[in-house]
Amino acid sequence: MSSNFSSSNKAVDFNQMPDARGHFGPYGGRFVSETLISALDELESLYRRLKDDPEFQAQFDYDLAHYVGRPSPLYFAERWTKETGGARLYLKREDLNHTGAHKINNTIGQALLAKHTGKKRIIAETGAGQHGVATATVAARMGLECHVFMGEDDIHRQSLNVYRMKLLGATVVPVTSGSKTLKDAMNEAMRDWVTNVDNTFYIIGTCAGPHPYPELVRNFQSVIGREARQQSLAQTGQLPDALVACVGGGSNAIGLFHPFLEDESVAMYGVEAGGLGLESGKHAAPLNDGIPGVLHGNRTYLMEDENGQIIETHSISAGLDYPGVGPEHSWLKDIGRVSYVTIDDDEAMAAFRSLTKIEGIMPALESSHAVAYAEKLARQMDPDQMIIVNLSGRGDKDILTVAEIDGITV
Amino acid sequence: MNRIKQRFESLHQQGRKALISYVVMGDPAKDVTLPVMHALVASGTDIIELGIPFSDPNAEGPVIQKAHERALEHGSSLRDALALVKQFRETDSDTPVLLMGYTNPIERMGYDTFIENAVDAGVDAVLTVDLPPEEAEEFNEHLKQANMENIFLLAPTSSLARQKKVTSMAGGFIYYVSLKGVTGAGNLDINSVNENVTSIRSLTDLPVCVGFGIKDGASARAVADLSDGVVIGSVLVNQIAVLAEQGETNPATYAEAVSVIITEIREALDK
C-alpha cells in the first residue's frame, strides 16, 4: 500500500516545523495569558540552547538506555499476523519501558530541562495516570517536589496509578472543576504554573499546549520512530508500509511518525477514540468530528459546541479522553500526510482481549485502539507488506476497568 | 469618539481615578446581570467589564472559575452577552462596556460576525485573555476598523521588551495584572506595582489600570495612587457566589449587594 501523500507537498520540510513562533501551518502557536509568556520564553530559549548540546543529548541518551531500558524491541507478532491474515504485524514495544509506557521518554527529557532551570518543584497533568506516574518517577529520581493534577473522575477509574504516584512521593491533586477529566487537570496545572512560576517547572505530557511544548515533546518522543526505522531496516531490510498509533493528545503517534514523514512510501494512521461511535457524539475524535479552535495554549482541532464551549468527551480509555489534539496532527491531517481514523470502545476492548490471548501481550486500552485498527488494515494488505503498530503502553493499569466490564470484582 | 477614551478624558479633567467593575454574564442567572450592571454604574463604576462565560477559563482563580460554571449551567453564551449589552444601552448610552473573555467562543462566532454584532450592541472594547499580541494581529485589525479598543494585559513577569511590544499594539488602557497568578489570588506588592506602572507609563500615553488582588477601599486607594484606575473583580463575583449559594433568585438583591461594595471603593478612591 503506497502513501497517498501528494507530490505537491514535496516542498514541505517537516524538520522546519514548527516555525519560529510555534506554528504548524495555521495550528499551534502560543495562546496564553500574558502572565505565562515570560516562562514560555524562558523555556524556549533554554531548549534552543540545550537541544543541540552534545552533553545534554548524551545525558538524555544515557538515561533512556540505562533508566528507561531503551531501545524498546520491534517485535514481529507472528501468531497475531497469522490469525489476522494479511500484512506482517510488528509491535514497537513501548510497553516495556520503565513505568510501562512511552510517557517516560518525554518526562526524562523535560526533567533534564528542569534540572538546568534549577527549579525544585515539578507539576504535571494526567488523564490515565501514565504521564503522572512517569513524572512522579523522574521527580523521585531527582529529589524534586512533585504535584500531579488529575480529574476527580479519572482518579476513580485509575486508582492503581493514583496509588503508584503516591508511593513515588508525589501529591495527587484532585481536580473538581468542569468535566473533572484531563482537560480540567490541564487547566488546573496552568493555573498553578501561573501562580508559582518562579520555582515551578511544568512537565506537559502530550504534544499539545503553548509553544514550545508541542515541539519539544515531539522531539523527545521521536526516539520511538528513529529506533523503529533503524530496527525495521535491520530486521527486514525495508521500511514499513504503514505505521499505526493511537491519538489522544498524540505524543506516542507523533514520536513514531515524525522520523518517517519524509519517507513517502510509508503510510500513517492515527487512531482516535470512537467511543460509542462517531454518530453518537460520545467520543474523543476531534480530528474526525471536530473543528479548529483555541484551547490550552494552541490552535488545533477541538470538540466544541456551537457557542465555542469545549464539550465533554467519552472514551473507554482515560488517556484518549481529551477534546483536543496536538497541533502538528491537525496540520498533518490538513496536508493529507497522515490519515486519522477511529476505533470505538467495543473494538478496542476486543483487540485488548485478542492480543492478550494470541501474543501474551496485554496492551493498554489506549494502545488497543491502534491494535484494533491495525488488524483491519492488515487484512486489506498483502503478506509481503509490513505494518508497525505503536504499543504505547501496557494494560496492567486497565485491569480493573476490564474486570468491571466483565462484571468481576478483583 | 470611543466611549473609553471619552471616559478617561473626563476622569482626567476631574482628577478622578477610574473604577472598572467585572462580573460574569449570566452569573448566576441571565436576568441578574442587567440590574447588576445598572447598579454598578449607579454606585460609582466608570467602566463595566463583562466576562464572557467559557468552559475552560484557565487564567481564572476558583472564584471566577465557578462563576463561569454557574453561567454555563443555563447556557449563557457570547450571543447572550451581546444581547445583554444591547439591552443595557437602551438606558445607558455613556458607560463604556468592555467584553473580557477567551478566544475560542469569539472565533467560533467568527471575527466579522462578532465585531458586527458587538458594534451594533454598543460594545466599546474587547480583552481576550489568551490572545497575546503575537496571535492578535488579525483580530486587532478587525477591531481597529470598527473603532473598538483592544485591551491587553501586562504582568509583573513582562519584560521591558514585552512592555514595549504590548503598549505599541494596545488601545483603550493598559490592564496591569498586579500579581503573579490567577484572578483573586494572594496579596498585593505595592512596590512592584509602582515600579512596573512607572515603566509602562514611560512607554505609552494610554491610561494604566491595575487589577488582580484589589479587595477593598484601602487596597483600591493604594493602587489608584500609583495608576489611573483599578479593576474590581473577584470581590464582586464572590459576593454573587454567596447569594447564589443561598439560593437567592431576586435580581434586586444581587444589585444591592454589588452596590454596597462599589460604593465603599468609590468613596475611598474619591477621598
XYZ file of C-alpha atoms in Angstrom:
681
model
C 0.000 0.000 0.000
C 1.576 3.270 -1.045
C 1.042 6.542 0.682
C -1.416 8.875 -0.985
C 0.697 11.780 0.154
C 0.563 14.051 -2.864
C 3.660 15.202 -4.695
C 2.539 18.816 -4.413
C 3.511 18.635 -0.766
C 7.095 17.690 -1.546
C 8.222 21.210 -0.780
C 7.204 20.741 2.853
C 10.231 20.412 5.072
C 8.927 18.521 8.062
C 12.040 19.274 10.067
C 11.457 23.000 9.730
C 8.147 22.744 11.568
C 7.044 24.458 13.666
C 8.046 27.984 12.601
C 9.799 30.356 14.999
C 6.533 31.140 16.779
C 5.456 27.565 17.114
C 3.049 27.342 14.191
C 2.385 24.209 12.187
C 0.602 25.874 9.290
C -2.406 27.550 10.930
C -2.117 25.445 14.097
C -0.083 25.598 17.289
C 1.174 28.983 18.456
C 1.022 30.453 21.908
C -2.448 31.356 23.147
C -1.871 32.081 26.805
C -2.390 34.847 29.292
C 0.388 37.438 29.495
C 1.466 36.072 32.879
C 2.819 32.900 31.242
C 4.656 34.494 28.334
C 7.933 35.035 30.153
C 8.001 31.471 31.479
C 7.432 30.128 27.968
C 10.105 32.451 26.549
C 12.496 31.187 29.200
C 11.680 27.552 28.454
C 12.059 28.132 24.748
C 15.462 29.756 24.992
C 16.665 27.060 27.388
C 15.508 24.380 24.981
C 17.116 26.121 21.975
C 20.374 26.247 23.890
C 20.316 22.616 25.027
C 18.670 20.949 22.054
C 21.840 20.509 20.053
C 24.188 20.474 23.014
C 26.119 17.161 22.805
C 26.339 16.896 26.587
C 22.589 17.296 27.042
C 21.872 14.805 24.270
C 24.370 12.342 25.765
C 22.708 12.598 29.170
C 19.275 12.062 27.588
C 20.534 9.030 25.643
C 22.226 7.631 28.742
C 19.052 7.912 30.823
C 16.953 6.356 28.083
C 19.349 3.419 27.812
C 20.067 2.748 31.476
C 16.993 4.001 33.286
C 14.182 3.523 30.761
C 15.659 0.422 29.121
C 15.832 1.584 25.518
C 15.893 0.693 22.736
C 12.488 -0.902 23.053
C 12.141 -4.023 20.864
C 10.480 -4.071 17.473
C 8.678 -7.390 17.770
C 7.300 -9.439 14.892
C 3.918 -10.668 16.148
C 3.930 -13.857 14.127
C 0.910 -15.548 15.601
C -1.190 -12.388 15.512
C -0.159 -11.919 11.866
C -1.269 -15.470 11.018
C -4.573 -15.129 12.853
C -5.293 -11.807 11.185
C -4.221 -12.727 7.681
C -2.568 -10.089 5.505
C 0.356 -7.763 6.169
C 3.032 -8.695 8.711
C 2.343 -7.016 12.040
C 5.177 -5.632 14.142
C 4.818 -4.108 17.587
C 7.005 -1.279 18.797
C 7.175 -2.303 22.436
C 6.915 0.991 24.346
C 5.024 -1.019 26.966
C 8.374 -2.470 28.022
C 9.773 0.896 29.062
C 10.269 1.622 32.742
C 6.851 2.649 34.152
C 5.110 0.838 31.323
C 4.501 3.395 28.611
C 6.095 5.825 26.171
C 5.396 8.734 28.540
C 8.742 8.338 30.323
C 10.723 9.337 27.185
C 9.304 12.825 27.482
C 9.480 13.169 31.256
C 13.165 12.185 31.223
C 13.795 14.934 28.671
C 11.771 17.609 30.430
C 13.234 16.686 33.820
C 16.682 17.330 32.368
C 15.458 20.739 31.233
C 14.022 21.351 34.712
C 17.394 20.498 36.226
C 19.009 23.237 34.142
C 16.489 25.806 35.369
C 17.280 24.954 38.984
C 13.539 24.867 39.791
C 12.784 22.435 42.600
C 9.088 21.928 42.095
C 7.529 19.891 39.284
C 3.894 19.919 38.240
C 2.067 17.798 35.677
C -1.436 16.976 34.468
C -2.534 13.428 33.889
C -5.512 11.574 32.447
C -4.936 7.829 32.615
C -2.173 8.421 35.125
C 0.651 7.180 32.908
C 2.148 10.622 32.464
C 1.592 11.319 36.161
C 3.453 8.160 37.089
C 6.244 8.929 34.617
C 6.562 12.435 36.062
C 6.450 11.255 39.690
C 9.149 8.754 38.764
C 11.635 11.256 37.365
C 10.847 13.659 40.208
C 11.610 10.918 42.758
C 14.859 10.114 40.994
C 15.936 13.737 41.021
C 14.675 14.547 44.501
C 12.180 17.141 43.273
C 8.817 18.037 44.798
C 6.034 16.782 42.536
C 2.349 17.712 42.237
C 0.152 15.888 39.741
C -3.231 17.336 38.783
C -5.817 14.713 37.972
C -9.531 14.962 37.307
C -11.685 13.519 40.074
C -13.386 11.143 37.643
C -10.034 9.870 36.386
C -8.832 9.365 39.967
C -11.685 6.906 40.399
C -11.136 4.971 37.200
C -7.331 4.860 37.505
C -6.920 4.194 41.215
C -3.886 1.946 40.726
C -1.895 4.722 39.084
C -3.003 7.176 41.780
C -1.536 4.899 44.411
C 1.645 4.420 42.374
C 2.140 8.180 42.239
C 1.642 8.468 45.978
C 4.169 5.714 46.625
C 6.613 7.638 44.449
C 6.210 10.609 46.759
C 4.035 12.783 44.556
C 0.996 14.730 45.719
C -2.028 13.913 43.585
C -4.279 16.961 43.425
C -7.922 16.111 42.620
C -9.477 18.474 40.086
C -13.183 19.049 40.611
C -13.823 21.794 38.064
C -15.517 21.379 34.688
C -15.735 17.810 33.414
C -13.272 16.537 36.055
C -11.052 14.865 33.461
C -7.782 15.511 31.635
C -8.717 18.881 30.114
C -9.599 20.280 33.522
C -6.427 18.828 35.025
C -4.526 20.774 32.371
C -6.403 23.978 33.217
C -5.545 23.493 36.872
C -1.880 22.811 36.131
C -1.726 26.015 34.077
C -3.281 27.934 36.978
C -0.716 26.517 39.358
C 2.100 27.351 36.971
C 0.975 30.981 36.591
C 0.966 31.319 40.358
C 4.234 29.511 41.153
C 6.188 30.209 38.011
C 9.320 31.299 39.908
C 10.042 27.898 41.438
C 7.981 25.537 39.293
C 8.623 23.596 36.083
C 5.548 22.343 34.240
C 6.059 18.976 32.523
C 3.294 18.716 29.916
C 2.617 15.119 28.950
C 1.500 15.419 25.383
C 2.444 17.220 22.185
C -0.119 19.965 22.842
C -0.113 23.193 24.820
C 1.595 26.502 24.084
C 4.816 26.710 22.056
C 7.443 25.274 22.645
C 5.762 22.254 24.268
C 4.440 20.551 21.101
C 7.883 20.791 19.542
C 9.922 19.616 22.500
C 7.574 16.764 23.413
C 7.679 15.601 19.791
C 11.445 15.746 19.741
C 11.810 13.781 22.977
C 9.305 11.173 21.756
C 10.877 10.890 18.305
C 13.273 8.353 19.735
C 10.412 5.883 19.125
C 10.370 6.478 15.382
C 14.138 6.733 14.997
C 14.580 3.339 16.630
C 11.679 1.787 14.725
C 13.119 2.976 11.444
C 16.565 1.521 12.150
C 15.099 -1.695 13.550
C 12.850 -2.139 10.551
C 15.759 -1.738 8.145
C 17.991 -4.029 10.220
C 15.396 -6.762 10.714
C 13.639 -6.764 7.350
C 15.852 -4.734 5.033
C 12.931 -2.452 4.254
C 10.875 0.385 5.596
C 7.401 -0.448 6.879
C 4.474 0.119 4.527
C 2.324 1.565 7.266
C 2.502 2.932 10.793
C -0.405 2.816 13.223
C -0.636 4.643 16.563
C -3.429 5.812 18.844
C -4.037 9.559 19.193
C -5.348 11.309 22.273
C -3.090 14.333 22.564
C -0.945 12.342 20.169
C 2.546 12.146 21.677
C 3.199 8.455 21.025
C 1.890 8.860 17.482
C 3.982 11.916 16.650
C 7.006 10.189 18.200
C 6.595 7.224 15.877
C 5.523 9.193 12.791
C 7.910 12.116 12.765
C 11.131 10.334 11.722
C 9.203 8.705 8.833
C 7.401 11.792 7.499
C 9.757 12.198 4.570
C 9.551 8.527 3.621
C 6.771 8.871 1.091
C 6.211 5.132 0.798
C 5.234 4.900 4.452
C 1.506 5.378 5.066
C 0.467 6.594 8.509
C -2.696 6.119 10.518
C -3.553 7.957 13.706
C -6.366 6.224 15.576
C -8.729 8.388 17.599
C -11.144 7.167 20.235
C -14.501 6.493 18.586
C -16.119 5.963 21.996
C -19.737 4.876 21.489
C -19.434 5.666 17.771
C -18.908 8.912 15.839
C -22.615 9.295 15.135
C -23.401 9.091 18.883
C -21.422 12.267 19.575
C -19.943 10.439 22.587
C -16.354 10.067 21.523
C -12.974 11.792 21.659
C -12.177 12.225 17.988
C -11.616 15.929 17.236
C -9.709 15.203 14.009
C -12.635 13.178 12.690
C -15.539 15.148 14.069
C -14.239 18.471 15.428
C -13.297 21.884 14.096
C -10.243 24.114 14.603
C -10.296 26.322 17.669
C -8.150 27.534 20.565
C -7.661 25.657 23.836
C -4.793 25.078 26.258
C -2.472 27.491 24.562
C -2.668 26.243 20.990
C -4.865 26.325 17.922
C -5.918 22.834 16.928
C -8.937 20.657 16.133
C -11.341 20.603 19.079
C -14.600 19.086 20.208
C -16.861 22.041 20.934
C -20.463 23.187 20.728
C -21.945 25.908 18.516
C -21.025 28.542 21.127
C -17.368 27.582 21.195
C -17.635 25.839 24.570
C -15.476 22.743 24.862
C -17.679 19.672 25.225
C -17.204 16.582 27.303
C -15.655 13.657 25.528
C -16.069 9.950 26.029
C -13.688 7.066 25.661
C -13.256 3.789 27.470
C -9.637 4.812 27.719
C -8.866 7.709 30.053
C -5.671 8.509 28.141
C -7.581 9.278 24.943
C -10.408 11.143 26.675
C -9.352 14.635 25.589
C -11.246 17.169 23.433
C -8.132 18.491 21.667
C -5.108 17.082 19.916
C -1.503 18.125 19.318
C -1.362 20.899 16.689
C 1.096 19.039 14.468
C -1.515 16.307 13.989
C -4.046 18.928 12.897
C -1.593 20.119 10.297
C -0.648 16.604 9.147
C -4.339 15.894 8.715
C -4.930 19.013 6.615
C -1.996 18.383 4.291
C -3.026 14.756 3.968
C 0.217 13.214 5.168
C -1.461 11.185 7.930
C -4.882 9.548 7.854
C -6.873 9.878 11.053
C -9.399 7.153 11.706
C -11.460 5.951 14.679
C -11.910 2.762 16.650
C -14.815 2.550 19.085
C -14.856 1.269 22.667
C -16.056 -2.234 21.763
C -13.483 -2.708 19.006
C -10.717 -1.581 21.349
C -11.884 -3.998 24.055
C -11.941 -6.860 21.561
C -8.405 -6.024 20.450
C -7.287 -5.869 24.087
C -8.556 -9.402 24.615
C -7.262 -10.867 21.377
C -3.712 -9.521 21.598
C -3.535 -10.693 25.207
C -4.577 -14.215 24.262
C -2.753 -14.545 20.960
C 0.574 -12.931 21.817
C 0.635 -12.890 25.609
C 0.948 -9.121 25.441
C -1.620 -7.068 27.320
C -1.951 -3.660 25.641
C -3.145 -0.505 27.378
C -6.718 0.369 26.351
C -5.244 3.404 24.579
C -2.886 1.231 22.516
C -5.693 -1.286 21.948
C -7.254 1.286 19.599
C -4.138 1.092 17.420
C -4.106 -2.712 17.645
C -7.730 -2.880 16.508
C -7.180 -0.616 13.533
C -4.002 -2.444 12.509
C -5.993 -5.683 12.276
C -8.478 -4.078 9.896
C -5.685 -2.549 7.856
C -3.579 -5.731 7.678
C -6.453 -7.656 6.143
C -6.541 -5.207 3.241
C -2.801 -5.569 2.623
C -0.535 -8.247 1.146
C 1.523 -10.720 3.186
C 4.754 -9.229 1.875
C 3.826 -5.880 3.335
C 4.560 -4.708 6.848
C 2.825 -2.616 9.493
C 4.391 -1.190 12.650
C 1.929 -0.657 15.497
C 2.968 1.511 18.385
C 2.214 -0.474 21.520
C 2.427 2.710 23.541
C 1.688 1.210 26.940
C 0.925 -1.927 28.860
C -2.544 -2.843 30.020
C -1.981 -3.667 33.680
C -3.395 -0.305 34.715
C -6.662 -1.145 32.920
C -7.339 -4.477 34.584
C -9.917 -3.012 36.960
C -11.779 -1.355 34.080
C -11.832 -4.589 32.103
C -12.887 -6.605 35.147
C -15.744 -4.178 35.759
C -16.943 -4.648 32.176
C -16.797 -8.405 32.778
C -18.764 -7.942 35.993
C -15.944 -9.242 38.150
C -14.722 -7.692 41.395
C -10.957 -8.083 41.677
C -15.107 59.108 19.864
C -14.821 55.766 21.608
C -16.555 55.818 24.991
C -13.448 54.520 26.779
C -11.291 57.410 25.569
C -14.053 59.827 26.412
C -14.425 58.406 29.899
C -10.730 58.598 30.701
C -10.553 62.152 29.390
C -13.374 63.311 31.607
C -11.936 61.451 34.609
C -8.618 63.126 33.945
C -10.254 66.554 33.846
C -11.991 65.844 37.140
C -8.804 64.475 38.678
C -10.523 61.183 39.466
C -9.442 57.579 39.147
C -11.236 55.006 37.026
C -13.222 52.272 38.718
C -13.693 49.252 36.466
C -16.106 46.564 37.676
C -16.071 42.975 36.484
C -18.919 40.480 36.604
C -19.575 37.350 34.546
C -22.533 37.494 32.175
C -25.322 35.189 33.330
C -23.922 34.581 36.808
C -25.864 33.070 38.449
C -28.857 33.653 36.121
C -29.461 35.527 32.905
C -31.886 38.019 34.457
C -29.443 39.052 37.203
C -26.740 40.691 35.121
C -28.643 43.671 33.676
C -29.798 45.066 37.055
C -26.298 44.352 38.401
C -24.724 46.377 35.591
C -27.008 49.362 36.241
C -26.327 49.115 39.971
C -22.580 49.053 39.355
C -22.880 52.283 37.378
C -25.191 53.942 39.903
C -22.782 53.208 42.761
C -19.739 54.663 41.026
C -18.416 52.331 38.322
C -16.808 54.071 35.363
C -16.324 51.110 33.037
C -18.141 47.770 33.008
C -16.080 44.727 32.248
C -18.361 41.884 31.294
C -16.949 38.361 31.442
C -17.989 36.023 28.652
C -18.540 32.536 30.074
C -16.142 29.874 28.829
C -15.851 26.178 29.638
C -12.096 26.364 30.257
C -11.231 29.722 31.850
C -7.699 28.763 32.808
C -6.455 32.219 33.746
C -9.090 32.481 36.469
C -8.847 31.532 40.104
C -11.506 29.398 41.788
C -13.927 32.285 42.471
C -14.300 33.485 38.882
C -13.932 29.980 37.501
C -17.031 28.931 39.454
C -18.860 31.989 38.137
C -18.182 30.756 34.589
C -19.550 27.349 35.588
C -22.690 28.867 37.114
C -23.248 30.924 33.963
C -22.764 27.926 31.697
C -25.147 25.754 33.684
C -28.035 27.502 32.000
C -26.239 28.007 28.726
C -25.129 31.650 28.879
C -23.097 32.425 25.786
C -21.328 35.146 23.860
C -24.559 35.696 21.949
C -26.347 36.367 25.257
C -23.592 38.755 26.358
C -24.012 40.790 23.170
C -27.788 40.853 23.582
C -27.316 41.966 27.181
C -25.103 44.897 26.213
C -27.682 45.968 23.662
C -30.329 45.925 26.367
C -28.038 47.849 28.732
C -27.561 50.531 26.081
C -31.313 51.170 25.936
C -30.997 53.120 29.187
C -27.245 53.805 29.444
C -25.517 55.239 26.409
C -22.494 56.669 28.252
C -20.854 53.949 30.334
C -18.149 52.119 28.400
C -18.546 48.348 28.213
C -15.578 46.057 27.802
C -16.052 42.389 26.986
C -13.495 40.095 28.597
C -13.222 36.515 27.516
C -11.321 33.733 25.843
C -10.514 33.348 22.179
C -12.493 30.251 21.297
C -16.094 31.496 21.638
C -15.186 34.610 19.601
C -13.508 32.578 16.872
C -16.396 30.172 16.776
C -18.733 33.089 16.074
C -16.183 34.456 13.593
C -14.315 37.754 13.901
C -16.548 39.522 11.359
C -19.844 38.423 12.854
C -18.631 39.081 16.382
C -17.487 42.613 15.634
C -20.553 43.466 13.618
C -22.762 42.357 16.499
C -20.556 43.979 19.132
C -20.676 47.334 17.347
C -24.419 47.022 16.957
C -24.799 46.224 20.661
C -22.630 49.139 21.764
C -19.529 47.310 22.985
C -16.502 49.589 23.240
C -13.570 47.272 23.807
C -12.513 43.659 23.980
C -9.976 41.907 26.185
C -9.136 38.402 25.012
C -7.176 36.801 27.818
C -5.498 34.099 25.753
C -4.780 36.140 22.634
C -1.397 37.803 23.185
C -0.097 40.363 20.626
C 1.745 37.684 18.607
C -1.518 35.941 17.799
C -3.747 39.022 17.785
C -2.749 40.777 14.561
C -5.769 39.778 12.522
C -8.232 40.384 15.342
C -6.615 43.730 16.110
C -7.059 44.836 12.518
C -10.750 43.944 12.650
C -11.229 45.831 15.916
C -9.476 48.941 14.648
C -11.685 49.114 11.596
C -14.706 49.043 13.874
C -13.274 51.711 16.210
C -13.185 49.221 19.065
C -10.307 49.135 21.513
C -8.206 46.041 22.050
C -7.232 45.881 25.712
C -4.046 43.997 26.557
C -2.678 42.699 29.814
C 0.792 43.285 31.209
C 2.116 41.296 34.153
C 4.870 41.534 36.774
C 6.723 38.948 34.684
C 6.546 41.033 31.483
C 9.992 42.165 30.365
C 10.707 45.691 29.146
C 10.770 44.410 25.560
C 7.407 42.851 26.194
C 6.018 46.064 27.683
C 7.135 47.868 24.512
C 5.509 45.329 22.249
C 2.204 45.281 24.110
C 1.927 49.060 24.513
C 2.571 49.519 20.790
C -0.465 47.402 19.963
C -2.839 48.204 22.809
C -5.788 50.567 22.818
C -8.112 51.992 25.466
C -5.971 51.424 28.523
C -3.296 49.041 29.726
C -4.595 46.427 32.129
C -1.761 45.750 34.539
C -2.109 42.439 36.375
C -0.693 43.192 39.785
C 0.043 39.603 40.773
C 1.664 36.512 39.505
C -1.166 34.081 39.486
C -4.781 33.695 38.655
C -7.599 36.142 39.363
C -8.432 36.577 43.019
C -5.092 35.319 44.283
C -2.851 36.459 47.095
C -1.817 39.881 48.280
C -0.585 42.963 46.541
C 3.055 44.003 46.342
C 2.722 47.776 46.113
C 6.398 48.365 45.356
C 6.316 46.012 42.409
C 3.134 47.675 41.120
C 4.761 51.083 41.404
C 7.898 50.025 39.561
C 6.037 48.383 36.690
C 3.360 51.020 36.289
C 6.061 53.716 36.163
C 7.879 51.748 33.478
C 4.715 51.209 31.420
C 3.777 54.895 31.686
C 7.141 55.863 30.263
C 6.270 53.848 27.156
C 2.706 54.930 26.432
C 0.180 57.708 26.837
C -2.585 55.194 27.446
C -4.022 55.111 30.970
C -2.772 52.244 33.130
C -5.294 50.419 35.294
C -4.462 47.758 37.829
C -6.359 44.576 38.552
C -5.992 41.304 40.484
C -5.785 41.390 44.264
C -7.730 44.567 44.988
C -10.106 43.626 47.762
C -11.409 46.773 49.420
C -11.317 50.550 49.630
C -7.864 50.631 51.199
C -6.134 48.466 48.616
C -8.001 50.291 45.832
C -6.814 53.630 47.176
C -3.203 52.417 47.463
C -3.167 51.152 43.895
C -5.037 54.126 42.464
C -2.382 56.465 43.872
C 0.100 54.774 41.540
C -2.108 54.373 38.481
C -5.088 55.667 36.523
C -7.626 53.244 37.881
C -8.475 49.913 39.434
C -10.317 46.796 38.352
C -12.592 45.137 40.892
C -13.491 41.551 40.044
C -13.214 38.668 42.479
C -14.714 40.631 45.379
C -17.889 41.266 43.380
C -18.062 37.763 41.985
C -17.516 36.318 45.433
C -20.477 38.288 46.774
C -22.605 36.983 43.909
C -21.444 33.449 44.742
C -22.500 33.826 48.366
C -26.012 34.897 47.338
C -26.208 32.168 44.691
C -25.304 29.556 47.274
C -28.076 30.849 49.481
C -30.431 30.210 46.593
C -31.211 33.900 46.100
C -33.256 34.457 42.934
C -34.252 38.108 43.217
C -32.057 40.177 40.845
C -32.539 43.275 43.031
C -30.760 41.578 45.922
C -27.707 40.995 43.753
C -27.820 44.586 42.513
C -27.933 45.888 46.047
C -25.068 43.671 47.207
C -22.683 44.832 44.497
C -23.688 48.451 45.134
C -22.506 48.211 48.722
C -19.051 47.035 47.618
C -18.644 49.594 44.847
C -19.911 52.463 46.972
C -17.190 51.822 49.552
C -14.462 51.591 46.920
C -15.708 54.693 45.098
C -15.589 56.673 48.325
C -12.048 55.515 49.023
C -10.973 56.452 45.508
C -12.539 59.926 45.625
C -11.158 60.841 49.046
